[in-house]
Structure formats: C-alpha cells, structure tokens
Amino acid sequence: MAFALTGGSTSGINLDVGSSLVKSDWDDIDRKEIIDKVRSSFNYTLLRKIRPYDPNEEEKLAAQLSSSVKLSDKPKDRQQQLNQLWTWVNRRASKIRGPPMRYPAQQQLLDLVDKHLSMCLKAEASNKKLRSLSVILSTPTGSGKTFTAVMMQKHLLKSVEPEKDGSGGQIGFPNMILLYSVPTKQVLKRVGQECEAHGVVYWTAASIRDDAFEVRRPYSIRTERGGKGGDMGPMAEQLEKTNSRGKEFHDLGGGKPEMIIADIRATAAIMAVAAKAEPGSMFHARNLILYFDEPNMGIDHDAKLRETVQSITSNSPLVTILASATLPDWPDLESWWNGQMPGKQPIIYKTISQRPYELPMSTLNLLHNGVVHPRNPLQVFRSFEEFKELIGGEGDLCKQRAVLLTRHFSEAQAGEFLRFPRMSESELSDVAALDLRSLRMKVEERFHSLTKEEFQIFTSKAAAVTAAAAAATANSSSSSSSSIIGTPAVWFNTPRKAPSLRDLVSKKGVTMVATLNPLEMALVIAGKYSDPDGWAQTIVSIKEKISEAHAAKKARDRAARRSQKKDKDEGPEGSFGDEMMGAIQVTLKPGVWVFLDEIADSEMDTLAMLAKGVAFTSCGVQDDVVKRIYQQALLFVPEHVGGSLPPVNVLVVDYSSIYGTDCPAVDTIVLCADLGRSLSWPDHQQFLGRLRRDGTAILVGDDRLLRRAVIGLEQDEAAVAGGGAPKQKALL
C-alpha cells in the first residue's frame, strides 16, 4: 500500500509515545492470573490448530456458501438477514469450517522468510555474501501482527520438529533469534504474555537511562535458583552476562533465547551491537530477525524517537519486518527507511499487504457544544468534486481512502447505497451469499458510479427529503416507499444531547476515551466533579469496606497464631492457618476487587474511580492497582458473560495506547479534542482500529477534526479567512 507520510503534529504539543517502559511494566509480563487468561483465550488454541493458507479451500467455501443461502419470505426477517451481512461477524475467516487457516498475508510472510533463510544457508555453504531482506507487513489493525510473530517463532524458526497441525512442514532455523521491538507497554505485556503462555524461551531488554540497559531472563525459563541478575550496563555487556548466566544455571535454551522482547531504545542498542559483533557471535546481525512493530509510531511528534528509528534501520539485520497498518510502501518512504548503507550488500525489499476490507463497522459522530451529531461517511466531503478527486482519483492513496471509508457505513446505509431495496429476489439471493469483504468491495465499486444528484441526496437532508417526497408520489401506485434510495431517516440520524462525556459511555461494551491527561479525564467521567455528593458517599463506603477488611485481617491473624500454637502441641495436622492464608480482598463493585495489602499507597479518588467502573493508563508511572485492573479489562470478552456490561466499562488512555491496545470488548471510542488535533492521519486510523467489534466512533470537535481523522485532510482556515477558496492540506 502506498500513501504519503508527510505531516505530523501541528499543535506543538510534545506527545510521549510510550517507549519509556519502567520496571513494573516488565514485571507485569508473567503475572500468573494474566497468563492463565491468555491460556484460556482463543488465540492460544488457535496457534496450536491453525493450518497453512489454502486458496483452493477458500474458493470451495465461497461456492458452498452460495449454494446454501436462502432468504426469508418475511420482509422483516429478510431485512434482518441483509443487515447481518454488513456486520463484522460476516467476515470470511468466521465462515471456514474445520481448523482455521492462516491469513494469506501471514502465509506469504512465513513462506518469504523461510525461502530467504534457506537461500542464506546455501549461500554460506558456498562462501557467498548474504543479502538482507526487508519486508513491510502492511495489514489492518486487529489482524494479528503480534500473533504472527509468535507463530513465526513456533511454526518456522523453532529447532524441534514443528507440530503437524500448522507447521507447513518446516524444519526450523535454530540459530535465528527473533527480536521483537515493542512500541508501547501494552504491546510489551501482550507479547510477553503470549511467549509465557506458549512456552517460548525469551529474554527482555529494557532501556534504563541513556546508555544503561537491563537484559533479563524471566522465571519461566530458569531451571535452577541463582543468577538472578538485575544489574544494568551497556547493551553488549548485558547480552554477554545474560548468556553466561543462562549457561551456568542451565536455563531453557542453554543461554540462548528464541526471542528477545525489547523497547525501541533497547532495540537500537542491540542492532548497534549486532552490527559490530564477530561473525561467530550469537548476536551477529546474520542471526537476527527484527520484527519491528509499529515503527512509524510517534516519529512525527518526537525528534529523538525519529533518530532512534533511523539508527535501527541503518543497522538492519539479515531479516527485517516492519509491521504496521499505516506504513507506506517502499517508494513512498523517506530513503533512510531502507537501511541501505555504504559497503553493505544490496537489500531485497518486499511488501506484503492486506487491504482493510474487514475492519469492524465504525459509525461516525461529532460531539460539539454538548450535542452528538451523527455523520454519514459521505458528509465528510465538502463537495461531489472533492469526493471524486479524493476517492475516485488515481493512485494508492485514493484506493486506501475508499477502502477505509466503507467501514463507516451503517447496515441500512450500505443496503441503500448498494440499492438492495430495488433489487429483485434473485439479485438479493446472490447478495446474501457474499461475505463482508465482498460487500465492501461492491461499495467501493459503487463509489465510481455515484452521480452528483445521488451524492447530494446522501449528504443534504433537504435534498433527501425532496427526493423522497417526489419518489413517493411517483411510485404510490406501483411500489412502496421502501424502494426509495436516500431515505432521510437512514442517512440523517437525529442529534442527541450529551452534556458531559459520561453521556457517551456505551451501554453494552467497553468505551475507550483518548486524551492528553488520562487521570483527570477518568475522574471527570467517573463523576468526581459533576456529582460531588455521590462521590463523597462512594469514598465513605470504600473506607467502611477497608475498615471491615482490616478487622477481618486481624481476626485471621489471631486465628493463624492460635493454629500455629496448636500445631506445636498436636503436630503438623492443624490446617486452619493454611485455610486463612488467602489475601484479604476489598470489593469495590461486583467484579472489581483489590487486595487489602496493595491499596496502602492508593488515593481514595483512585479507588472511587475504579468503583465507578473507570480505569486509565498512561506513559508515566501509575498506581499498581489501576494497572492490574486495567489489564484485566483488556482481556474481558463479552461473549463469555452473556452480553452483560463489563465490570470496568470505561478505559481512558493517552497517545501511548492508540497503537497496539487490544481489548475485544471495545465498541465505543471517544477522541478528545486536546489529543485529536495533534494526530496525523495514520494516528487517527490506528485509534479507529481500537474498535475490535462493530461500534461507534465519537470525535469531540467539529468537522475539521472529522475530515482529519477519516480522509486525512482539513480545510485551510487561513485561506478561508482571507477570502480565498478553501484549500486542502494533507495530514498524512
């Protein structure tokens, strides 16, 4: 995919992109309750069962679906069937019978890396120089880029014979180390937890300060006590020490990791070490595969981060994978991305892309002056001429805009846009056999045949009302008004009042709110300022529960002491003390509890916020209680609890979480103006990608912010103020 990457933050606000990971972030990787959750997840089972991609099987599936579809004779049921086609559950992957298959892009990547590594082995045997491979993996948000990295290690690189149900017959490349560069703390935890759950032998590498780093061996790979480490120093020294300790204390892997998870600064340091390493070194660039997750995150907002990324690309190893939904193709990237340096063998450049046809539906809304204004996707454009230029023009950027725009149609809007009400029974039957990808491709095709008159009906309520009245009069004797294309109620939903952000919270799933100040916004949404009396009462209730918990702890401690005294007299049979060993919990609300011992340093406002079902995360150091509950909320899956509202149903985040945060329950996202006006178009697309199911996007601001987010343009206010014609400037 090729689309220009030229602009960044225009507000002058310094955005912390979340690359500075603190000790507690690394400690969270192997929390037992989180690992247990991962092992009970769909992805854990999927990695064991997934098969290589087979295009013939996909064609066979399409034929079977076409022959099995039958629309209801009842109009209401039939309309429901047609609406269901536009939902995310109608994506192609959900229709595959039997064990699931890899996505085509995943299979292409594994095959490409396999072929290149095999060629390198042959080249080495012939004493030929090796050429590096650099791959852009441009797949949609939510398409499993983290999962793909773990799958590459388990199914392609692992030295033992791979499992039959998903290996593709690979024999492994045991000398290769997969270096996973994480952009944020949420991705760090996700990758680490996947490694823990799947038994990957991994290390972590963190930047502490300047040129000081810490490389750690997690407890899961240790077989003996000792060699704990915990010191810090230059990266080369840390790698050698960790390797020596792993050998001395007989770690799994014998001192060699299968994967290293590193923050971006640690990644740059490892790449610098690899570039200077001796040929026989385990950490030589020839033995590394760099999986660079979201490499373009924040580089338009942070000059030092940009320099760090440039350092990484200039020291690219044998294989580099740049994984991002919003990274352009090689010809449209600045030259420093290609990593070609003087004296280096020419690099092989490849791009693997997957068009984002199957993103969850995201209806558009603006919150302005306390009123939520729904917007249909065509209203983003100022005129029909602008629509034709930006969507129907030549080039990959127009193509990408068109594909992304399709996700913003509601079920009813998509049906009218594709003329479902005017189709015959046989035509509708053909439509019903299609999956979401095919339907969105049809919407994309329809963009090119859209007339100016139709555009006006879809974007102007007055034009829609006039057209509907005329059609109803003309067709009153021959057909119903259901044949009208451009029904006002479908394209122009009624605005609703929302005096505060609390009124935007989803009634069914998790709401994610993005802002520059997550803690303050979390307190606002939780009601600290709008309902001070209720807030005070919540704190009183929490204090009472804490007092009761302290009393229970004292009673438990007394009982334990009595039990220990009894054990001394009667032998080791006494068990009362063992039963009472569990930590005392304080329930803030059903499903949200804290340990008495962990809240000593917590503010009452923080606990009250959690009691209201609101949690937050940010780049900086934060309360351990909030971090734990936030992490639990990310793993909440609505289907597992019968559709009830999650215990924590509001997550407030900053820029560091708009890339890579994966919460399957998010069905509403809210972008506050303070952060929204600072984002580039790729940033906006990443935040829209936090919707992991069909839902709602609400932007706090005006149409300029909407245009910035959806099509990457905003009106040049200076030109308009000066009396000139509106100009457009790219924000990509």
XYZ file of C-alpha atoms in Angstrom:
732
model
C 0.000 0.000 0.000
C 1.357 3.376 -0.852
C 0.199 6.549 0.761
C 2.286 9.583 1.535
C 3.614 10.136 5.032
C 4.420 13.816 5.143
C 2.840 15.517 8.107
C 2.651 15.216 11.840
C 1.572 17.121 14.881
C 0.794 20.735 14.122
C -0.079 21.755 17.666
C 3.384 21.952 19.186
C 2.315 19.553 21.933
C 5.025 17.099 22.944
C 3.470 13.648 22.936
C 5.103 10.905 24.996
C 4.837 7.897 22.707
C 5.186 5.317 25.450
C 8.611 3.931 24.618
C 9.926 4.569 28.146
C 8.937 1.376 29.926
C 9.508 1.173 33.683
C 10.362 -1.827 35.856
C 6.776 -2.517 36.876
C 5.785 -2.772 33.210
C 8.311 -5.567 32.698
C 7.225 -7.257 35.932
C 3.646 -7.433 34.668
C 4.583 -9.823 31.856
C 4.440 -13.016 33.903
C 1.613 -12.280 36.350
C 0.015 -15.676 36.899
C -3.605 -14.583 36.602
C -2.868 -12.858 33.290
C -1.054 -15.890 31.881
C -3.996 -18.091 32.877
C -6.301 -15.720 30.985
C -4.089 -15.890 27.896
C -4.047 -19.687 28.010
C -7.827 -19.727 28.067
C -8.077 -17.345 25.106
C -8.992 -18.152 21.515
C -5.545 -17.175 20.204
C -3.824 -19.720 22.445
C -5.881 -22.558 20.988
C -5.650 -21.055 17.511
C -1.854 -21.217 17.390
C -1.971 -24.947 18.044
C -4.653 -25.680 15.448
C -4.084 -23.171 12.665
C -3.293 -24.562 9.213
C -1.348 -23.127 6.279
C -3.425 -20.944 3.988
C -5.019 -22.809 1.073
C -6.582 -20.595 -1.646
C -8.358 -23.597 -3.188
C -10.183 -24.263 0.060
C -11.313 -20.645 0.246
C -12.799 -20.859 -3.259
C -14.557 -24.070 -2.303
C -16.002 -22.330 0.755
C -17.379 -19.490 -1.377
C -19.136 -21.984 -3.645
C -20.665 -23.815 -0.673
C -21.963 -20.576 0.823
C -23.564 -19.525 -2.461
C -25.494 -22.769 -2.690
C -26.634 -22.759 0.944
C -28.075 -19.225 1.253
C -31.843 -18.836 1.463
C -33.530 -15.541 2.240
C -36.668 -15.477 4.346
C -40.042 -14.784 2.714
C -40.956 -12.453 5.578
C -39.874 -8.867 4.804
C -38.693 -8.083 8.355
C -36.682 -11.293 8.663
C -35.229 -10.821 5.211
C -34.167 -7.271 6.054
C -32.539 -8.570 9.220
C -30.633 -11.130 7.160
C -29.412 -8.441 4.782
C -28.372 -6.184 7.670
C -26.454 -9.065 9.228
C -24.336 -9.337 6.081
C -22.746 -5.968 6.847
C -21.694 -6.890 10.383
C -18.203 -7.921 11.390
C -19.339 -11.477 12.160
C -19.839 -11.973 8.399
C -16.113 -11.751 7.700
C -14.649 -14.591 5.672
C -12.473 -16.135 8.396
C -15.527 -16.822 10.560
C -17.074 -18.998 7.846
C -14.255 -21.509 7.443
C -15.284 -24.996 8.502
C -12.846 -27.189 10.382
C -9.485 -25.990 11.739
C -8.824 -22.318 10.911
C -6.319 -21.234 8.259
C -3.679 -18.559 8.353
C -4.474 -15.273 6.660
C -2.931 -15.015 3.176
C -0.562 -12.276 4.392
C 0.625 -14.453 7.284
C 1.308 -17.373 4.971
C 3.086 -15.128 2.487
C 5.344 -13.748 5.219
C 6.286 -17.165 6.594
C 6.979 -18.502 3.109
C 9.068 -15.452 2.203
C 11.216 -15.632 5.355
C 11.556 -19.409 5.010
C 12.766 -19.070 1.418
C 15.220 -16.298 2.267
C 16.754 -18.104 5.251
C 17.096 -21.282 3.201
C 18.852 -19.335 0.435
C 21.195 -17.804 3.006
C 22.170 -21.252 4.298
C 23.071 -22.302 0.754
C 24.976 -19.062 0.166
C 27.011 -19.566 3.327
C 27.865 -23.106 2.289
C 29.260 -21.664 -0.952
C 31.060 -18.798 0.849
C 28.861 -16.245 -0.910
C 27.925 -12.916 0.634
C 24.472 -12.701 2.157
C 21.839 -10.178 1.166
C 19.438 -8.871 3.785
C 15.666 -8.978 3.374
C 13.439 -6.085 4.444
C 9.673 -6.621 4.418
C 6.832 -4.187 5.000
C 3.937 -6.110 6.543
C 1.012 -3.771 5.941
C -2.083 -5.458 7.330
C -5.144 -3.903 9.017
C -5.401 -3.073 12.699
C -6.555 -6.127 14.609
C -5.249 -8.586 12.002
C -2.916 -10.324 14.433
C 0.561 -8.882 13.871
C 1.646 -9.885 17.394
C 0.159 -13.334 16.882
C 2.044 -13.595 13.572
C 5.400 -13.017 15.285
C 4.793 -15.751 17.859
C 3.537 -18.049 15.093
C 6.725 -17.391 13.096
C 8.842 -18.488 16.033
C 6.751 -21.572 16.830
C 5.999 -22.733 13.280
C 9.072 -21.627 11.330
C 12.132 -20.911 13.462
C 11.814 -23.396 16.307
C 14.568 -26.002 16.264
C 12.420 -29.014 17.157
C 10.083 -30.729 14.708
C 7.064 -28.405 14.402
C 3.586 -29.560 15.279
C 1.735 -31.309 12.461
C -1.426 -29.204 12.665
C 0.045 -25.956 11.448
C 3.711 -26.295 10.700
C 3.613 -26.386 6.933
C 6.362 -28.998 7.129
C 9.133 -26.612 8.201
C 12.313 -27.980 9.779
C 13.310 -24.890 11.711
C 16.158 -22.371 11.828
C 17.529 -22.883 15.358
C 20.334 -20.319 15.070
C 17.952 -17.419 14.463
C 16.790 -15.128 17.266
C 13.569 -13.175 16.770
C 13.984 -9.649 18.132
C 10.539 -8.168 18.774
C 10.648 -4.389 19.148
C 7.599 -3.227 21.103
C 6.269 0.330 20.715
C 4.245 0.568 23.946
C 3.789 -1.021 27.338
C 0.529 -2.652 26.256
C 2.218 -4.404 23.332
C 5.118 -5.363 25.594
C 2.791 -7.114 28.015
C 0.828 -8.749 25.242
C 3.920 -10.201 23.547
C 5.439 -11.321 26.837
C 2.240 -12.988 27.937
C 1.921 -14.802 24.606
C 5.519 -16.034 24.984
C 4.826 -17.188 28.534
C 1.617 -18.953 27.556
C 3.154 -20.726 24.546
C 6.402 -21.678 26.255
C 8.711 -19.513 24.141
C 12.229 -19.131 25.567
C 12.622 -15.361 25.680
C 14.567 -12.530 27.279
C 13.531 -8.933 27.822
C 15.720 -5.913 27.102
C 14.863 -2.539 28.589
C 16.439 0.903 28.407
C 17.001 2.284 31.908
C 18.746 5.573 31.166
C 20.997 6.906 28.424
C 23.393 4.044 27.596
C 22.347 1.837 30.521
C 20.211 -1.218 29.759
C 18.923 -4.283 31.564
C 18.556 -7.686 29.900
C 16.520 -10.140 31.976
C 15.776 -13.846 31.997
C 12.140 -14.433 33.028
C 11.461 -17.007 35.731
C 9.701 -19.281 33.255
C 12.976 -20.225 31.507
C 15.021 -20.795 34.680
C 15.544 -24.327 35.991
C 17.817 -23.502 38.942
C 17.972 -20.833 41.610
C 20.647 -18.192 41.302
C 21.971 -15.903 38.639
C 19.126 -13.508 39.200
C 20.968 -10.552 37.678
C 19.054 -7.307 37.977
C 22.058 -5.090 37.231
C 22.366 -2.726 34.313
C 25.044 -1.549 31.930
C 25.993 -1.238 28.258
C 23.997 -3.498 25.948
C 26.956 -5.628 24.792
C 27.884 -6.341 28.404
C 24.294 -7.152 29.356
C 23.844 -9.607 26.490
C 27.055 -11.466 27.356
C 26.229 -11.593 31.083
C 22.728 -12.902 30.444
C 24.082 -15.525 28.070
C 26.690 -16.649 30.651
C 24.127 -16.843 33.454
C 21.784 -18.852 31.257
C 24.525 -21.381 30.579
C 25.728 -21.521 34.183
C 22.282 -22.050 35.676
C 21.014 -24.341 32.902
C 18.215 -22.139 31.608
C 15.885 -23.490 28.974
C 17.693 -22.804 25.724
C 21.097 -23.130 27.392
C 21.704 -19.394 27.460
C 20.268 -18.720 24.009
C 16.836 -17.113 23.692
C 14.388 -17.908 20.923
C 13.045 -14.380 21.188
C 14.138 -11.082 22.733
C 11.428 -8.552 23.569
C 12.882 -5.049 23.618
C 11.665 -1.492 23.864
C 12.639 0.735 20.976
C 15.780 2.211 22.576
C 16.991 -1.225 23.622
C 16.300 -2.419 20.078
C 18.565 0.300 18.694
C 21.312 -0.734 21.122
C 21.015 -4.426 20.172
C 21.177 -3.521 16.481
C 24.340 -1.489 17.117
C 25.916 -4.454 18.953
C 24.874 -6.841 16.167
C 26.442 -4.631 13.501
C 29.841 -4.794 15.260
C 29.674 -8.404 16.514
C 32.193 -11.032 15.456
C 30.917 -13.437 12.755
C 30.644 -16.335 15.210
C 28.679 -14.376 17.801
C 25.160 -15.446 18.697
C 24.147 -11.795 18.407
C 25.660 -11.155 14.980
C 23.249 -9.463 12.560
C 23.265 -12.641 10.474
C 21.481 -14.464 13.318
C 18.762 -11.894 13.969
C 15.264 -11.344 12.617
C 13.940 -7.925 13.596
C 10.156 -7.784 13.981
C 9.649 -4.022 14.278
C 6.087 -3.429 15.487
C 4.563 -0.040 14.559
C 7.917 1.519 13.577
C 6.277 4.779 12.488
C 4.523 5.416 15.801
C 5.321 8.863 17.139
C 8.156 9.728 14.780
C 6.326 12.880 13.682
C 5.952 14.019 17.290
C 9.339 13.186 18.833
C 12.626 14.090 17.102
C 14.722 11.849 19.372
C 12.464 8.902 18.674
C 12.827 9.533 14.953
C 16.619 9.431 15.338
C 16.326 6.143 17.229
C 14.259 4.581 14.448
C 16.788 5.803 11.887
C 19.543 4.153 13.934
C 17.647 0.853 13.895
C 17.055 0.860 10.146
C 20.689 1.755 9.412
C 21.785 -1.417 11.257
C 19.167 -3.743 9.787
C 19.940 -7.468 10.341
C 19.548 -10.441 7.991
C 15.743 -10.107 8.035
C 13.765 -7.005 8.990
C 9.963 -6.951 9.189
C 8.298 -3.548 9.511
C 4.797 -4.353 10.754
C 2.211 -1.578 10.638
C -1.267 -0.932 9.295
C -0.308 2.624 8.340
C 3.196 2.346 6.876
C 3.512 3.340 3.185
C 5.113 1.200 0.507
C 8.876 1.457 -0.075
C 8.737 4.040 -2.917
C 6.776 6.443 -0.690
C 9.047 6.193 2.351
C 11.949 8.502 3.066
C 15.247 6.995 1.955
C 16.564 6.342 5.475
C 13.906 3.667 5.998
C 15.547 1.292 3.514
C 18.654 0.764 5.674
C 20.991 0.776 2.712
C 24.445 1.907 3.873
C 27.787 2.287 2.035
C 29.635 -1.016 1.790
C 26.512 -3.056 2.510
C 25.250 -5.754 0.168
C 22.106 -4.612 -1.719
C 18.981 -5.276 0.346
C 15.973 -7.166 -1.008
C 12.777 -5.142 -0.481
C 9.337 -6.745 -0.341
C 5.862 -5.580 0.625
C 3.072 -7.812 1.901
C -0.247 -6.030 2.143
C -3.810 -6.857 3.020
C -6.494 -4.318 2.217
C -8.629 -3.413 5.268
C -11.982 -4.604 3.884
C -12.934 -6.497 7.044
C -12.473 -3.879 9.744
C -15.353 -3.645 12.224
C -18.069 -1.160 11.297
C -17.488 2.280 12.825
C -20.307 4.819 12.619
C -19.155 8.446 12.810
C -20.300 11.063 15.321
C -19.217 14.550 16.372
C -19.675 15.933 19.888
C -19.940 19.706 19.609
C -21.356 22.087 22.218
C -22.978 19.275 24.196
C -24.735 17.669 21.225
C -23.782 14.453 19.412
C -24.193 14.885 15.656
C -24.210 11.626 13.641
C -22.419 11.884 10.306
C -22.730 9.509 7.385
C -19.402 8.851 5.622
C -20.230 10.899 2.521
C -20.829 14.009 4.638
C -17.105 14.145 5.329
C -16.601 15.619 1.847
C -17.223 19.287 1.089
C -18.483 18.648 -2.440
C -19.052 15.988 -5.063
C -15.956 17.226 -6.900
C -13.831 16.733 -3.796
C -15.270 13.248 -3.320
C -14.394 12.290 -6.896
C -10.879 13.693 -6.546
C -10.065 12.031 -3.221
C -11.853 8.705 -3.720
C -12.016 8.214 -7.471
C -8.600 9.564 -8.356
C -5.547 7.643 -9.458
C -3.004 6.250 -7.037
C -2.886 4.062 -3.987
C -3.822 6.844 -1.586
C -7.260 7.232 -3.200
C -7.690 3.449 -3.155
C -6.796 3.306 0.531
C -9.197 6.122 1.395
C -12.003 4.381 -0.478
C -11.482 1.058 1.291
C -11.268 2.679 4.725
C -14.380 4.765 4.041
C -16.526 1.653 3.524
C -16.309 0.723 7.222
C -18.189 3.898 8.219
C -21.481 2.921 6.506
C -24.176 1.550 8.800
C -26.079 -1.590 7.773
C -29.031 0.423 6.477
C -26.813 2.927 4.659
C -24.826 0.161 2.976
C -28.073 -1.514 1.882
C -29.431 1.645 0.296
C -26.084 2.561 -1.216
C -25.932 -0.851 -2.912
C -29.609 -0.455 -3.970
C -30.827 -3.515 -2.029
C -34.420 -2.134 -1.875
C -34.547 -2.023 -5.694
C -33.157 -5.500 -6.303
C -35.159 -8.491 -7.455
C -35.458 -11.645 -5.338
C -32.809 -13.443 -7.385
C -30.411 -10.492 -7.142
C -30.883 -10.345 -3.373
C -30.188 -14.066 -3.105
C -26.883 -13.522 -4.886
C -26.047 -10.690 -2.488
C -26.849 -12.842 0.538
C -24.136 -15.301 -0.487
C -21.433 -12.656 -0.067
C -19.177 -12.120 2.924
C -18.215 -8.754 4.397
C -15.119 -8.321 2.252
C -17.058 -8.892 -0.971
C -19.824 -6.499 0.064
C -17.377 -3.737 0.924
C -15.674 -4.245 -2.402
C -19.079 -3.674 -4.009
C -19.483 -0.433 -2.041
C -16.044 0.625 -3.239
C -17.075 -0.101 -6.854
C -20.276 1.885 -6.325
C -18.212 4.959 -5.403
C -17.122 5.200 -9.028
C -20.673 5.147 -10.438
C -22.113 7.587 -7.892
C -23.766 10.575 -9.578
C -23.739 14.150 -8.358
C -27.505 14.011 -7.771
C -27.151 10.890 -5.614
C -24.272 12.454 -3.697
C -26.433 15.472 -2.861
C -29.279 13.233 -1.679
C -26.895 11.308 0.600
C -25.246 14.439 2.034
C -28.053 17.029 2.215
C -31.122 16.334 4.318
C -33.172 18.878 2.366
C -32.277 17.179 -0.915
C -33.067 13.765 0.577
C -36.486 14.888 1.847
C -37.353 16.426 -1.529
C -36.239 13.315 -3.416
C -38.126 11.016 -1.047
C -41.349 13.001 -1.435
C -41.039 13.014 -5.218
C -40.332 9.283 -5.333
C -43.237 8.501 -3.012
C -45.632 10.476 -5.212
C -44.376 8.916 -8.439
C -44.403 5.361 -7.127
C -47.507 5.436 -4.924
C -49.498 3.288 -7.324
C -46.804 0.770 -8.230
C -44.392 0.263 -5.347
C -43.807 1.073 -1.716
C -41.612 3.836 -0.379
C -39.104 1.163 0.622
C -37.724 1.419 -2.913
C -36.558 4.988 -2.294
C -32.797 5.413 -2.309
C -31.735 8.143 0.095
C -34.297 7.664 2.863
C -33.733 10.677 5.170
C -34.035 8.632 8.377
C -31.272 6.295 7.179
C -28.738 8.938 6.180
C -29.505 11.697 8.693
C -29.895 10.392 12.228
C -31.292 12.746 14.852
C -28.700 14.558 17.009
C -28.869 13.852 20.743
C -27.867 15.854 23.778
C -24.760 14.807 25.697
C -23.974 17.453 28.327
C -20.905 15.530 29.522
C -18.580 12.776 28.361
C -20.323 10.429 30.796
C -23.310 10.528 28.447
C -21.200 8.946 25.696
C -20.426 5.735 27.580
C -21.595 2.524 25.907
C -24.488 0.641 27.480
C -23.214 -2.763 26.287
C -19.432 -2.831 25.923
C -16.251 -1.003 26.834
C -15.758 2.668 25.972
C -12.212 3.839 25.230
C -11.503 7.552 25.645
C -8.254 9.088 24.342
C -6.905 12.342 25.767
C -3.679 14.054 26.808
C -4.478 13.737 30.534
C -5.988 10.291 31.229
C -6.134 10.534 35.031
C -8.006 13.826 35.082
C -10.378 12.684 32.333
C -11.030 9.403 34.162
C -12.068 11.335 37.266
C -14.353 13.540 35.150
C -16.092 10.558 33.560
C -16.369 8.763 36.897
C -18.325 11.756 38.255
C -15.974 13.332 40.770
C -16.851 16.876 39.713
C -20.383 16.514 38.374
C -21.675 14.653 41.440
C -19.531 15.647 44.449
C -22.073 14.377 46.986
C -22.295 10.962 45.343
C -18.510 10.875 45.061
C -18.105 11.603 48.762
C -20.587 8.854 49.611
C -18.670 6.381 47.434
C -15.471 7.194 49.339
C -17.246 6.738 52.675
C -18.492 3.334 51.516
C -14.987 2.302 50.402
C -13.476 3.373 53.729
C -16.060 1.270 55.551
C -15.171 -1.754 53.430
C -11.469 -1.195 54.090
C -12.131 -0.982 57.841
C -14.078 -4.236 57.676
C -11.220 -5.819 55.735
C -8.682 -4.702 58.350
C -10.868 -6.201 61.071
C -11.110 -9.449 59.124
C -7.328 -9.490 58.687
C -6.760 -9.025 62.411
C -9.187 -11.850 63.162
C -7.444 -14.052 60.622
C -4.015 -13.280 62.065
C -5.223 -14.136 65.582
C -6.703 -17.397 64.323
C -3.468 -18.188 62.491
C -1.424 -17.641 65.645
C -3.750 -19.914 67.627
C -3.490 -22.524 64.898
C 0.307 -22.355 64.926
C 0.329 -22.796 68.704
C -1.998 -25.774 68.374
C 0.268 -27.252 65.677
C 3.209 -27.147 68.067
C 1.217 -29.176 70.605
C -0.554 -31.594 68.253
C 1.836 -31.941 65.294
C 1.526 -30.731 61.693
C -2.083 -31.817 61.194
C -3.595 -28.423 62.080
C -4.792 -26.778 58.855
C -6.762 -23.749 59.965
C -3.818 -21.440 59.343
C -3.405 -22.750 55.789
C -7.059 -22.061 55.005
C -6.666 -18.473 56.123
C -3.571 -17.750 54.059
C -5.508 -16.138 51.195
C -5.080 -12.392 50.789
C -7.902 -10.210 52.096
C -9.925 -8.610 49.303
C -11.969 -5.422 49.216
C -14.807 -5.460 46.678
C -15.239 -2.021 45.122
C -18.118 -3.183 42.913
C -19.216 -6.566 41.558
C -16.322 -7.890 39.508
C -13.855 -5.229 40.698
C -11.837 -6.027 43.795
C -8.490 -5.056 45.275
C -6.195 -6.717 47.786
C -6.004 -5.017 51.149
C -2.205 -5.147 51.081
C -1.933 -3.429 47.677
C -4.024 -0.324 48.388
C -1.866 1.194 51.117
C -0.468 3.777 48.700
C -3.648 4.255 46.651
C -5.589 7.512 46.721
C -9.242 7.375 47.724
C -10.151 9.157 44.491
C -8.457 6.362 42.554
C -10.423 3.660 44.355
C -13.673 5.602 43.886
C -12.908 5.887 40.170
C -12.453 2.114 39.934
C -15.666 1.609 41.906
C -17.438 3.552 39.145
C -16.062 1.140 36.529
C -13.462 3.554 35.132
C -9.739 2.787 34.716
C -6.915 4.579 32.940
C -3.402 4.083 31.652
C -0.631 6.466 30.662
C 3.036 6.551 29.723
C 4.226 7.507 33.171
C 4.397 5.610 36.436
C 0.936 4.808 37.772
C -0.828 3.087 40.635
C -0.252 -0.699 40.602
C -3.907 -1.305 41.487
C -5.097 0.668 38.462
C -2.600 -1.118 36.212
C -3.815 -4.538 37.313
C -7.492 -3.755 36.871
C -6.865 -2.027 33.534
C -5.038 -5.127 32.312
C -7.929 -7.362 33.387
C -10.349 -5.129 31.482
C -8.331 -5.585 28.282
C -8.874 -9.337 28.479
C -12.638 -9.137 29.027
C -14.578 -10.960 26.298
C -18.320 -10.072 26.234
C -19.355 -13.389 24.680
C -18.141 -15.195 27.803
C -20.604 -13.435 30.127
C -23.823 -13.412 28.154
C -23.584 -9.823 26.941
C -23.645 -8.140 30.359
C -21.844 -4.819 30.874
C -18.180 -5.348 31.828
C -17.242 -4.560 35.456
C -14.798 -1.944 34.135
C -16.523 -0.385 31.152
C -14.508 2.806 30.569
C -10.801 2.871 29.689
C -9.104 6.260 29.430
C -5.809 6.323 27.514
C -3.226 8.687 26.060
C -1.239 8.596 22.822
C 0.808 5.618 24.012
C -2.248 3.355 23.761
C -3.739 4.318 20.407
C -1.319 1.877 18.766
C -1.490 -1.792 19.658
C -4.007 -1.825 22.522
C -6.234 -4.853 22.066
C -9.488 -5.053 24.025
C -12.136 -7.279 22.387
C -14.967 -5.594 24.310
C -14.406 -2.047 22.988
C -17.460 -0.949 20.984
C -17.245 2.823 21.511
C -14.234 5.088 21.107
C -14.098 8.769 22.030
C -11.306 11.062 20.850
C -10.949 14.272 22.836
C -10.020 17.462 21.024
C -6.820 18.068 23.012
C -5.256 14.907 21.573
C -7.201 14.694 18.308
C -5.899 17.931 16.865
C -2.310 16.700 17.367
C -2.657 13.437 15.445
C -1.591 12.588 11.918
C -3.879 10.577 9.649
C -2.073 7.288 10.415
C -2.513 8.075 14.121
C -6.238 8.583 13.615
C -6.565 5.335 11.672
C -4.756 3.494 14.448
C -7.166 4.867 17.046
C -10.188 3.937 14.930
C -8.608 0.485 14.859
C -9.109 0.131 18.615
C -12.688 -0.844 17.773
C -12.498 -4.625 17.837
C -16.185 -5.113 17.022
C -18.882 -3.121 15.226
C -19.354 0.096 17.131
C -19.280 3.865 17.362
C -16.577 6.495 16.944
C -17.196 9.870 18.604
C -14.864 12.800 17.956
C -15.008 15.813 20.249
C -14.714 18.841 17.985
C -16.010 19.997 14.627
C -15.992 18.823 11.009
C -12.334 19.723 10.581
C -11.355 17.038 13.093
C -13.661 14.550 11.372
C -12.060 15.254 7.994
C -8.615 14.943 9.534
C -9.484 11.538 11.003
C -11.393 9.966 8.117
C -9.719 11.261 4.951
C -6.541 12.915 6.222
C -7.495 16.449 5.186
C -8.655 19.612 6.815
C -9.749 22.943 5.428
C -7.077 25.620 5.279
C -8.643 28.127 7.673
C -6.172 30.876 6.816
C -7.186 30.812 3.154
C -10.878 30.939 4.008
C -10.399 33.795 6.483
C -8.582 35.757 3.793
C -11.470 35.379 1.386
C -9.771 32.817 -0.811
C -11.078 29.487 -1.978
C -10.870 26.617 0.531
C -7.621 24.727 0.124
C -6.822 21.269 1.378
C -3.677 20.221 3.163
C -2.574 16.663 3.739
C -2.120 15.399 7.281
C -0.627 12.044 6.411
